């Protein structure tokens, strides 16, 4: 664009624009997003979600709170939050929430022919033998123990 | 092929999942405000606790017969129901959730499945995953699947909890056993009429001519007859938008003051508005009612309702609350002991079809405000954001003296396990 001086009076100079010449510049039609074009855009992944990591089967997963220290050797302390999955097959060596003779208890299970041993993780406690004479049920298998430090 | 799966004594079974000591014991669950019995375990039925038994009347009998009584823990029951339905949905291409504890499954083009073993697989898996015992019925039509489910349940020692009607012989045998009153879709009045016509069983019902059934039970009865004959008639219901929505409550004690009723009506209207927004509908008409205590005939009785037509369709908590309150002001009478009130919204239309009124229209700003409110309440849970004229101090508590812990929805209520 050219400027044509039309008046000059000491302090101020007045110009008029000469619009005879056209200059093409690109016009952005769509709304311009705030922010820069991220090089990561094509590669982003969803953030880590503990629900996905810890709960494989939502319909059969329940939470429970451990009270006591009989399982400390397995890393479960008083107050830990347990993730319990009722869909998992009970197997020897698994940590399970069991119900025996009127109370819920957390133990490692050892399945034998005629009975099931409930094994604690603390030398101060004795293993419990569950037979068909007991009111016994394996309620669910513990997959994770969540500890608040 | 259709399947009908329903939970056995659902509310009682939910309580038992976390209380294995109550398996085999009589259990009764009470309605809101611990009013009357709405669910019983088989053992409670066996000791003679009737459905609808008023709690205050049966206290002594509960104690004498060793019945374990619970307030209804809907937070728990709703969550357990969701789990059951989630498991069921993995078994079929189509599912219709019929009620809180039953669902239909539909199988099209699945002719390679051995139904009897599949039925048993479903039953075992639901029980293992959720702890809820269920009964499973399979049949070529929806109505027959319901019949199969009943057979599975009533003859559980023989069936093991699941039953398939896959032959005409089995179909007829089941229909000859089933009383016409117990047929899904036949109400008690229709059943009486059928009885007086000499029809006692479902089999006798399907023996009637099409013309007779259509004349006496309308086309609905005819469709049912065909379905029971094994002719594919009824199909799964598609997810329907509710045609009227109500929020009503009985109060734990009698209330007299206008501001108390007004707060309740405002809350009920807000609740209706929330439900409308959840299904993307507006309403154009709302009904407000107030009742005195009908069980206290010694006090003055008063029952009144009013219908308010909105100038434009709306689902704004603010607008519905305003019009509901206007309605209340028309019917409220001082000096009375009110026990129950409610708001019903009707003439429900989709949000997208909002017709404009020439002189007034819905306040556009409400839309954004309601959206924000719903989003916050969803995040923070349980009605944290309310209207100013709603009960902010939570003085309106339901009487729930025997509520079990919310094992699956409240972190502080989870099962305690001795380690």
XYZ file of C-alpha atoms in Angstrom:
568
model
C 0.000 0.000 0.000
C 1.433 3.320 -0.901
C 1.003 6.490 1.146
C 0.473 9.885 -0.454
C 1.331 12.879 1.668
C -1.497 15.438 1.450
C -0.701 17.840 4.238
C 2.204 18.696 6.407
C 1.833 21.115 9.341
C 4.896 21.051 11.521
C 4.066 18.373 14.134
C 1.661 16.215 12.141
C 1.925 14.610 8.747
C -1.264 13.346 7.165
C -1.286 10.622 4.572
C -4.032 8.960 2.569
C -3.897 5.354 1.603
C -3.630 4.451 -2.026
C -5.846 1.447 -2.479
C -5.292 0.921 -6.150
C -2.911 -1.992 -5.572
C -4.301 -5.271 -4.185
C -2.256 -7.577 -1.933
C -3.372 -11.120 -1.344
C -3.015 -12.604 2.182
C -4.452 -15.936 3.365
C -7.678 -15.672 5.445
C -8.235 -18.379 8.082
C -11.895 -19.360 7.771
C -12.252 -21.928 10.604
C -11.893 -20.872 14.234
C -8.290 -20.786 15.266
C -7.636 -23.041 18.239
C -5.768 -21.556 21.100
C -2.522 -23.404 21.637
C 0.174 -24.688 19.385
C 0.014 -27.649 16.979
C 1.346 -30.367 19.234
C 3.882 -32.795 17.813
C 2.396 -35.312 20.229
C -1.121 -35.050 18.735
C -0.826 -38.152 16.584
C 0.669 -40.211 19.394
C -1.322 -39.339 22.506
C -2.638 -42.150 24.715
C -5.166 -42.118 27.508
C -3.842 -41.488 30.989
C -3.252 -44.407 33.330
C -6.524 -45.385 34.956
C -6.299 -47.452 38.138
C -9.822 -48.772 37.569
C -8.576 -50.412 34.394
C -5.336 -51.667 35.966
C -6.800 -53.065 39.172
C -10.321 -54.139 38.196
C -10.402 -56.728 35.433
C -14.027 -57.722 35.940
C -16.136 -54.855 37.354
C -19.304 -56.886 37.826
C -17.584 -59.392 40.115
C -15.135 -57.053 41.899
C -15.789 -55.811 45.419
C -13.724 -53.927 47.979
C -12.960 -54.964 51.553
C -10.931 -53.573 54.455
C -8.341 -55.742 56.243
C -8.307 -55.534 60.026
C -5.507 -57.193 61.966
C -1.976 -58.422 61.356
C -2.232 -62.154 60.649
C -1.345 -61.608 56.983
C 1.577 -59.232 57.375
C 4.058 -61.710 55.838
C 2.020 -61.478 52.628
C 2.266 -57.703 52.722
C -1.255 -57.058 53.974
C -1.434 -54.757 56.987
C -4.231 -53.547 59.179
C -6.299 -50.970 57.291
C -5.281 -52.011 53.772
C -7.982 -51.828 51.094
C -8.460 -55.158 49.351
C -9.625 -55.675 45.771
C -11.649 -58.904 45.794
C -12.722 -60.713 42.627
C -15.499 -63.289 42.956
C -15.059 -64.549 39.404
C -11.608 -66.057 39.919
C -11.237 -69.796 40.540
C -10.015 -70.603 44.038
C -6.564 -72.226 43.789
C -3.925 -73.277 46.270
C -1.626 -70.404 47.073
C -4.194 -67.663 46.422
C -5.093 -65.109 49.071
C -8.813 -65.302 49.669
C -11.587 -63.672 51.641
C -13.197 -66.639 53.368
C -16.226 -66.950 55.552
C -15.846 -69.515 58.311
C -18.079 -70.186 61.279
C -19.658 -66.768 61.319
C -16.891 -64.392 60.298
C -14.999 -63.083 57.303
C -11.287 -63.842 57.380
C -8.358 -63.202 55.055
C -6.084 -66.165 54.534
C -3.980 -68.009 51.994
C -5.887 -71.080 50.850
C -4.487 -74.569 50.409
C -7.026 -76.872 48.809
C -6.724 -80.576 49.622
C -8.974 -83.540 48.926
C -11.192 -83.500 51.972
C -10.497 -80.058 53.378
C -9.168 -76.580 52.811
C -6.364 -75.095 54.918
C -6.549 -71.393 55.760
C -2.945 -70.331 56.211
C -1.960 -67.083 57.981
C 1.055 -64.979 57.161
C 2.293 -64.454 60.700
C 4.124 -66.914 62.971
C 1.863 -65.902 65.860
C -1.191 -67.442 64.201
C -2.179 -71.044 63.563
C -3.510 -72.398 60.258
C -7.239 -73.237 60.310
C -8.620 -76.453 58.840
C -11.967 -76.075 57.090
C -13.917 -79.279 56.479
C -17.478 -80.083 55.536
C -18.344 -79.852 59.229
C -17.612 -76.138 59.195
C -19.832 -73.425 57.857
C -17.267 -72.481 55.190
C -17.261 -70.476 51.992
C -14.521 -68.964 49.817
C -16.069 -65.558 49.168
C -13.572 -64.187 46.652
C -9.911 -64.027 45.620
C -7.859 -60.967 46.573
C -6.003 -59.588 43.576
C -4.551 -56.386 45.062
C -3.976 -54.854 48.455
C -3.921 -51.063 48.497
C -1.882 -49.536 51.265
C -2.060 -45.870 52.318
C 1.311 -44.799 53.716
C -35.075 -68.306 21.399
C -35.778 -66.273 24.512
C -34.566 -66.549 28.094
C -35.991 -65.007 31.240
C -33.622 -64.789 34.164
C -34.761 -63.512 37.519
C -33.080 -63.253 40.893
C -34.443 -65.358 43.737
C -35.730 -63.176 46.603
C -33.614 -60.328 45.261
C -33.473 -57.839 48.166
C -32.974 -60.604 50.715
C -30.316 -62.176 48.499
C -28.445 -58.865 48.254
C -28.262 -58.689 52.041
C -27.082 -62.316 52.196
C -24.102 -61.760 49.880
C -22.453 -59.799 52.676
C -24.078 -61.758 55.499
C -23.596 -65.448 54.695
C -24.826 -66.192 58.219
C -28.328 -65.270 57.004
C -28.507 -67.936 54.295
C -31.462 -70.154 55.155
C -32.818 -67.670 57.705
C -36.055 -65.652 57.475
C -35.403 -62.131 56.168
C -37.861 -59.270 55.634
C -37.053 -55.983 53.907
C -39.117 -52.870 54.660
C -40.357 -50.109 52.374
C -39.197 -46.472 52.535
C -39.586 -45.059 56.031
C -39.587 -48.605 57.376
C -43.297 -48.810 56.635
C -44.189 -52.301 55.523
C -42.661 -55.511 54.209
C -41.803 -55.348 50.523
C -39.576 -58.400 50.256
C -39.222 -61.691 52.076
C -36.862 -64.637 51.875
C -38.493 -68.043 51.339
C -38.014 -68.792 55.049
C -39.888 -65.620 56.039
C -42.723 -66.629 53.713
C -42.732 -70.066 55.317
C -43.168 -68.667 58.840
C -46.155 -66.677 57.654
C -44.934 -63.105 57.223
C -47.279 -61.649 54.595
C -46.260 -59.256 51.835
C -47.130 -55.696 52.858
C -47.130 -56.493 56.563
C -46.944 -53.152 58.440
C -43.703 -53.182 60.427
C -45.085 -51.648 63.614
C -47.769 -54.333 63.777
C -45.422 -57.234 63.222
C -42.534 -56.212 65.532
C -43.452 -58.849 68.081
C -43.892 -61.548 65.459
C -40.553 -60.672 63.846
C -38.835 -61.168 67.200
C -40.719 -64.349 68.063
C -40.085 -65.974 64.716
C -36.467 -64.830 64.475
C -37.021 -62.768 61.339
C -34.093 -60.528 60.399
C -35.532 -57.185 59.351
C -33.786 -54.657 57.094
C -34.596 -51.162 55.846
C -34.475 -51.098 52.069
C -30.917 -50.406 50.981
C -31.612 -49.204 47.459
C -28.050 -47.981 46.958
C -26.925 -51.581 47.440
C -29.774 -53.236 45.526
C -29.357 -50.894 42.555
C -25.642 -51.598 42.360
C -26.066 -55.372 42.683
C -28.752 -55.276 39.999
C -26.349 -53.483 37.663
C -23.788 -56.215 38.209
C -26.270 -59.009 37.506
C -27.406 -57.296 34.289
C -23.786 -56.727 33.227
C -23.059 -60.442 33.526
C -26.290 -61.403 31.721
C -25.517 -59.020 28.869
C -22.391 -61.046 28.038
C -24.514 -64.076 27.220
C -26.718 -62.809 24.400
C -26.752 -60.334 21.514
C -29.842 -58.601 22.926
C -31.047 -57.972 26.467
C -34.138 -56.271 27.871
C -33.793 -55.273 31.528
C -37.363 -55.804 32.645
C -37.133 -54.809 36.309
C -34.565 -54.419 39.047
C -34.159 -58.185 39.250
C -35.221 -59.696 35.922
C -34.132 -59.568 32.329
C -35.044 -61.159 28.984
C -32.347 -62.358 26.628
C -33.010 -62.833 22.938
C -31.094 -65.211 20.687
C -31.420 -64.880 16.943
C -29.361 -67.028 14.650
C -27.780 -68.963 17.501
C -28.963 -72.408 16.527
C -25.681 -74.071 17.405
C -26.159 -73.584 21.160
C -27.237 -76.444 23.422
C -29.813 -74.529 25.428
C -29.942 -76.722 28.515
C -26.229 -76.498 29.237
C -26.184 -72.801 28.286
C -28.979 -72.111 30.747
C -27.027 -73.849 33.485
C -23.880 -71.932 32.530
C -25.727 -68.634 32.891
C -27.129 -69.611 36.254
C -23.753 -70.685 37.624
C -21.859 -67.671 36.324
C -24.273 -65.033 37.652
C -24.243 -66.657 41.077
C -20.480 -67.032 41.161
C -19.724 -63.492 39.964
C -22.281 -61.609 42.069
C -23.351 -63.970 44.830
C -27.018 -63.609 43.795
C -28.923 -66.871 43.131
C -31.040 -66.795 39.960
C -33.564 -68.924 38.085
C -33.258 -69.341 34.324
C -35.997 -70.216 31.820
C -35.491 -70.755 28.084
C -38.231 -71.098 25.439
C -39.015 -70.181 21.828
C -41.196 -67.202 22.848
C -41.081 -64.487 25.516
C -44.225 -65.577 27.368
C -43.075 -69.197 27.355
C -39.652 -68.180 28.674
C -41.491 -66.705 31.667
C -43.318 -70.014 32.100
C -40.055 -71.961 31.856
C -38.565 -69.679 34.513
C -41.461 -70.454 36.860
C -40.999 -74.177 36.328
C -37.273 -73.837 36.996
C -38.006 -72.056 40.249
C -40.895 -74.123 41.573
C -39.267 -77.473 40.867
C -35.750 -76.440 41.791
C -34.810 -79.834 43.288
C -35.478 -81.440 39.887
C -34.391 -78.590 37.603
C -31.406 -77.272 39.520
C -32.688 -73.752 38.880
C -32.778 -73.739 35.075
C -35.317 -75.143 32.602
C -35.754 -75.205 28.817
C -39.064 -75.597 26.995
C -37.867 -77.014 23.689
C -40.659 -79.369 22.716
C -44.406 -79.140 22.347
C -44.739 -81.891 24.925
C -42.850 -79.829 27.519
C -44.804 -76.709 26.551
C -48.181 -78.360 27.054
C -47.110 -80.009 30.293
C -46.018 -76.647 31.693
C -49.203 -74.875 30.555
C -51.361 -77.571 32.127
C -49.540 -77.026 35.442
C -49.605 -73.209 35.403
C -52.676 -71.566 36.931
C -54.158 -68.818 34.795
C -53.662 -66.270 37.637
C -49.933 -66.910 37.489
C -49.598 -66.220 33.789
C -47.451 -63.176 33.042
C -49.731 -60.600 31.461
C -52.997 -61.799 32.997
C -54.124 -59.545 35.834
C -56.127 -60.739 38.820
C -59.401 -59.322 37.497
C -58.950 -60.963 34.117
C -58.039 -64.190 35.874
C -61.301 -64.109 37.878
C -63.240 -63.570 34.674
C -61.453 -66.487 33.064
C -62.129 -68.659 36.116
C -65.846 -67.914 35.928
C -65.696 -68.924 32.273
C -64.321 -72.286 33.374
C -60.680 -71.528 32.563
C -58.361 -72.534 35.416
C -55.021 -73.276 33.769
C -52.878 -71.605 31.128
C -53.528 -74.609 28.892
C -57.295 -74.075 29.096
C -56.667 -70.419 28.284
C -54.890 -71.192 25.008
C -57.716 -73.601 24.109
C -60.133 -70.663 23.830
C -60.798 -69.346 20.333
C -58.962 -66.329 19.009
C -62.276 -64.480 18.682
C -63.232 -65.110 22.286
C -59.844 -63.996 23.597
C -59.788 -60.879 21.436
C -63.305 -59.954 22.553
C -62.720 -60.525 26.296
C -59.067 -59.662 26.707
C -58.371 -57.327 23.775
C -55.566 -57.733 21.293
C -53.080 -57.787 24.190
C -54.630 -61.019 25.466
C -54.612 -62.444 21.958
C -50.897 -61.709 21.510
C -50.264 -63.443 24.811
C -52.278 -66.485 23.710
C -50.292 -66.791 20.484
C -47.007 -66.396 22.314
C -48.010 -69.181 24.719
C -48.913 -71.381 21.762
C -45.352 -71.057 20.572
C -46.139 -68.558 17.807
C -43.461 -65.829 17.864
C -45.490 -62.708 18.704
C -43.961 -60.654 21.503
C -40.531 -59.102 21.067
C -38.055 -57.346 23.367
C -39.154 -53.861 24.407
C -36.887 -51.150 23.068
C -35.646 -48.657 25.620
C -38.661 -46.435 26.130
C -38.735 -42.847 27.238
C -40.926 -42.475 30.332
C -44.326 -40.961 29.599
C -44.919 -39.609 33.027
C -42.560 -39.079 35.890
C -43.466 -38.741 39.519
C -41.607 -37.965 42.696
C -43.772 -38.564 45.748
C -42.963 -39.276 49.349
C -44.695 -40.091 52.594
C -43.232 -38.111 55.469
C -41.781 -39.734 58.544
C -44.083 -37.539 60.659
C -46.980 -35.156 60.006
C -46.230 -31.632 58.847
C -48.461 -28.576 59.167
C -46.506 -25.493 58.096
C -46.591 -24.148 54.546
C -42.833 -23.699 54.344
C -42.270 -27.391 55.133
C -44.616 -28.523 52.345
C -43.164 -25.920 50.031
C -39.645 -27.215 50.570
C -40.766 -30.778 49.843
C -42.699 -29.798 46.719
C -39.724 -27.824 45.446
C -37.446 -30.793 46.017
C -39.843 -33.190 44.294
C -40.158 -30.821 41.327
C -36.364 -30.603 41.105
C -36.124 -34.356 41.180
C -38.666 -34.654 38.352
C -36.739 -32.036 36.387
C -33.538 -34.005 36.855
C -35.190 -37.190 35.595
C -36.574 -35.295 32.600
C -33.137 -33.940 31.744
C -31.658 -37.418 32.019
C -33.942 -38.594 29.214
C -33.694 -35.325 27.271
C -37.385 -34.514 27.644
C -39.474 -31.552 28.625
C -42.859 -31.564 30.308
C -45.750 -29.209 29.692
C -48.043 -30.160 32.534
C -47.407 -30.833 36.175
C -49.613 -32.125 38.947
C -49.163 -31.354 42.636
C -50.935 -33.245 45.396
C -50.992 -33.201 49.197
C -52.607 -35.735 51.520
C -53.258 -35.929 55.211
C -52.618 -39.196 57.016
C -55.332 -41.625 55.939
C -54.388 -43.968 58.784
C -55.257 -41.305 61.332
C -58.994 -40.982 60.840
C -59.182 -39.136 64.171
C -57.486 -36.173 62.481
C -59.116 -33.997 59.840
C -58.803 -35.645 56.422
C -57.857 -33.681 53.319
C -56.746 -34.846 49.915
C -56.290 -32.382 47.115
C -54.488 -32.098 43.831
C -54.076 -29.469 41.147
C -52.890 -29.586 37.555
C -50.735 -26.709 36.348
C -50.200 -26.169 32.624
C -46.802 -24.660 31.871
C -46.679 -21.808 29.340
C -43.883 -23.658 27.515
C -42.268 -27.126 27.729
C -39.476 -27.170 30.284
C -37.101 -29.359 32.267
C -35.519 -26.587 34.300
C -35.462 -27.283 38.048
C -36.000 -23.580 38.647
C -39.077 -23.277 36.412
C -40.681 -26.562 37.481
C -40.092 -25.684 41.106
C -41.729 -22.303 40.613
C -44.840 -23.732 38.951
C -45.088 -26.580 41.426
C -44.989 -24.100 44.246
C -47.694 -22.067 42.578
C -49.791 -25.216 42.441
C -49.189 -25.884 46.124
C -50.285 -22.351 47.021
C -53.646 -23.093 45.378
C -54.376 -26.286 47.302
C -52.641 -25.765 50.649
C -54.924 -25.423 53.655
C -53.588 -24.459 57.066
C -54.179 -26.312 60.337
C -53.922 -29.801 58.821
C -51.527 -32.683 59.455
C -50.014 -33.558 56.102
C -48.421 -36.958 55.659
C -47.757 -37.275 51.943
C -47.123 -35.040 48.949
C -45.909 -35.354 45.402
C -45.231 -33.849 42.010
C -46.074 -35.644 38.751
C -44.897 -34.261 35.416
C -46.826 -35.112 32.259
C -47.256 -34.293 28.591
C -43.643 -35.249 28.048
C -42.009 -34.245 24.763
C -38.446 -34.522 23.484
C -36.152 -31.546 24.168
C -35.473 -31.281 20.453
C -39.144 -30.644 19.707
C -39.648 -27.682 22.054
C -42.554 -25.648 20.671
C -42.251 -21.948 21.203
C -44.914 -19.858 22.828
C -45.500 -16.444 21.255
C -45.280 -14.438 24.465
C -43.108 -16.431 26.812
C -40.335 -18.870 26.444
C -38.101 -20.987 28.580
C -35.147 -19.073 29.985
C -32.210 -20.127 27.833
C -29.753 -19.464 30.630
C -31.381 -22.197 32.685
C -30.124 -24.793 30.211
C -26.490 -24.019 30.882
C -27.135 -23.688 34.599
C -28.932 -27.037 34.767
C -26.144 -28.678 32.790
C -23.571 -27.384 35.259
C -25.702 -28.455 38.219
C -26.205 -31.989 36.866
C -22.513 -32.317 36.090
C -21.484 -31.232 39.603
C -24.043 -33.461 41.297
C -22.851 -36.393 39.208
C -19.263 -35.788 40.285
C -19.840 -35.024 43.940
C -22.739 -37.358 44.338
C -26.091 -37.165 45.939
C -27.584 -33.768 45.488
C -24.784 -31.502 46.620
C -26.016 -28.583 44.507
C -29.611 -27.632 45.273
C -32.024 -24.759 44.894
C -32.086 -22.242 47.723
C -35.584 -23.208 48.806
C -34.636 -26.867 49.183
C -33.763 -28.411 52.471
C -30.120 -27.476 52.940
C -29.764 -28.867 56.435
C -31.036 -32.336 55.512
C -33.712 -32.239 58.152
C -35.797 -34.564 55.971
C -34.276 -37.926 56.751
C -36.097 -41.078 55.873
C -36.670 -43.392 58.769
C -34.218 -46.197 58.025
C -33.374 -47.686 61.363
C -32.233 -51.043 60.067
C -30.120 -50.095 57.105
C -27.262 -52.427 56.209
C -23.951 -50.872 55.110
C -23.617 -49.642 51.543
C -21.004 -52.261 50.841
C -20.471 -51.383 47.204
C -21.115 -47.646 47.003
C -19.550 -46.145 50.111
C -15.835 -46.635 50.785
C -16.335 -46.445 54.535
C -18.984 -49.179 54.383
C -16.961 -51.932 52.680
C -16.777 -55.434 54.157
C -14.426 -55.723 57.137
C -12.269 -58.831 56.878
C -10.216 -60.104 59.779
C -6.616 -60.514 58.709
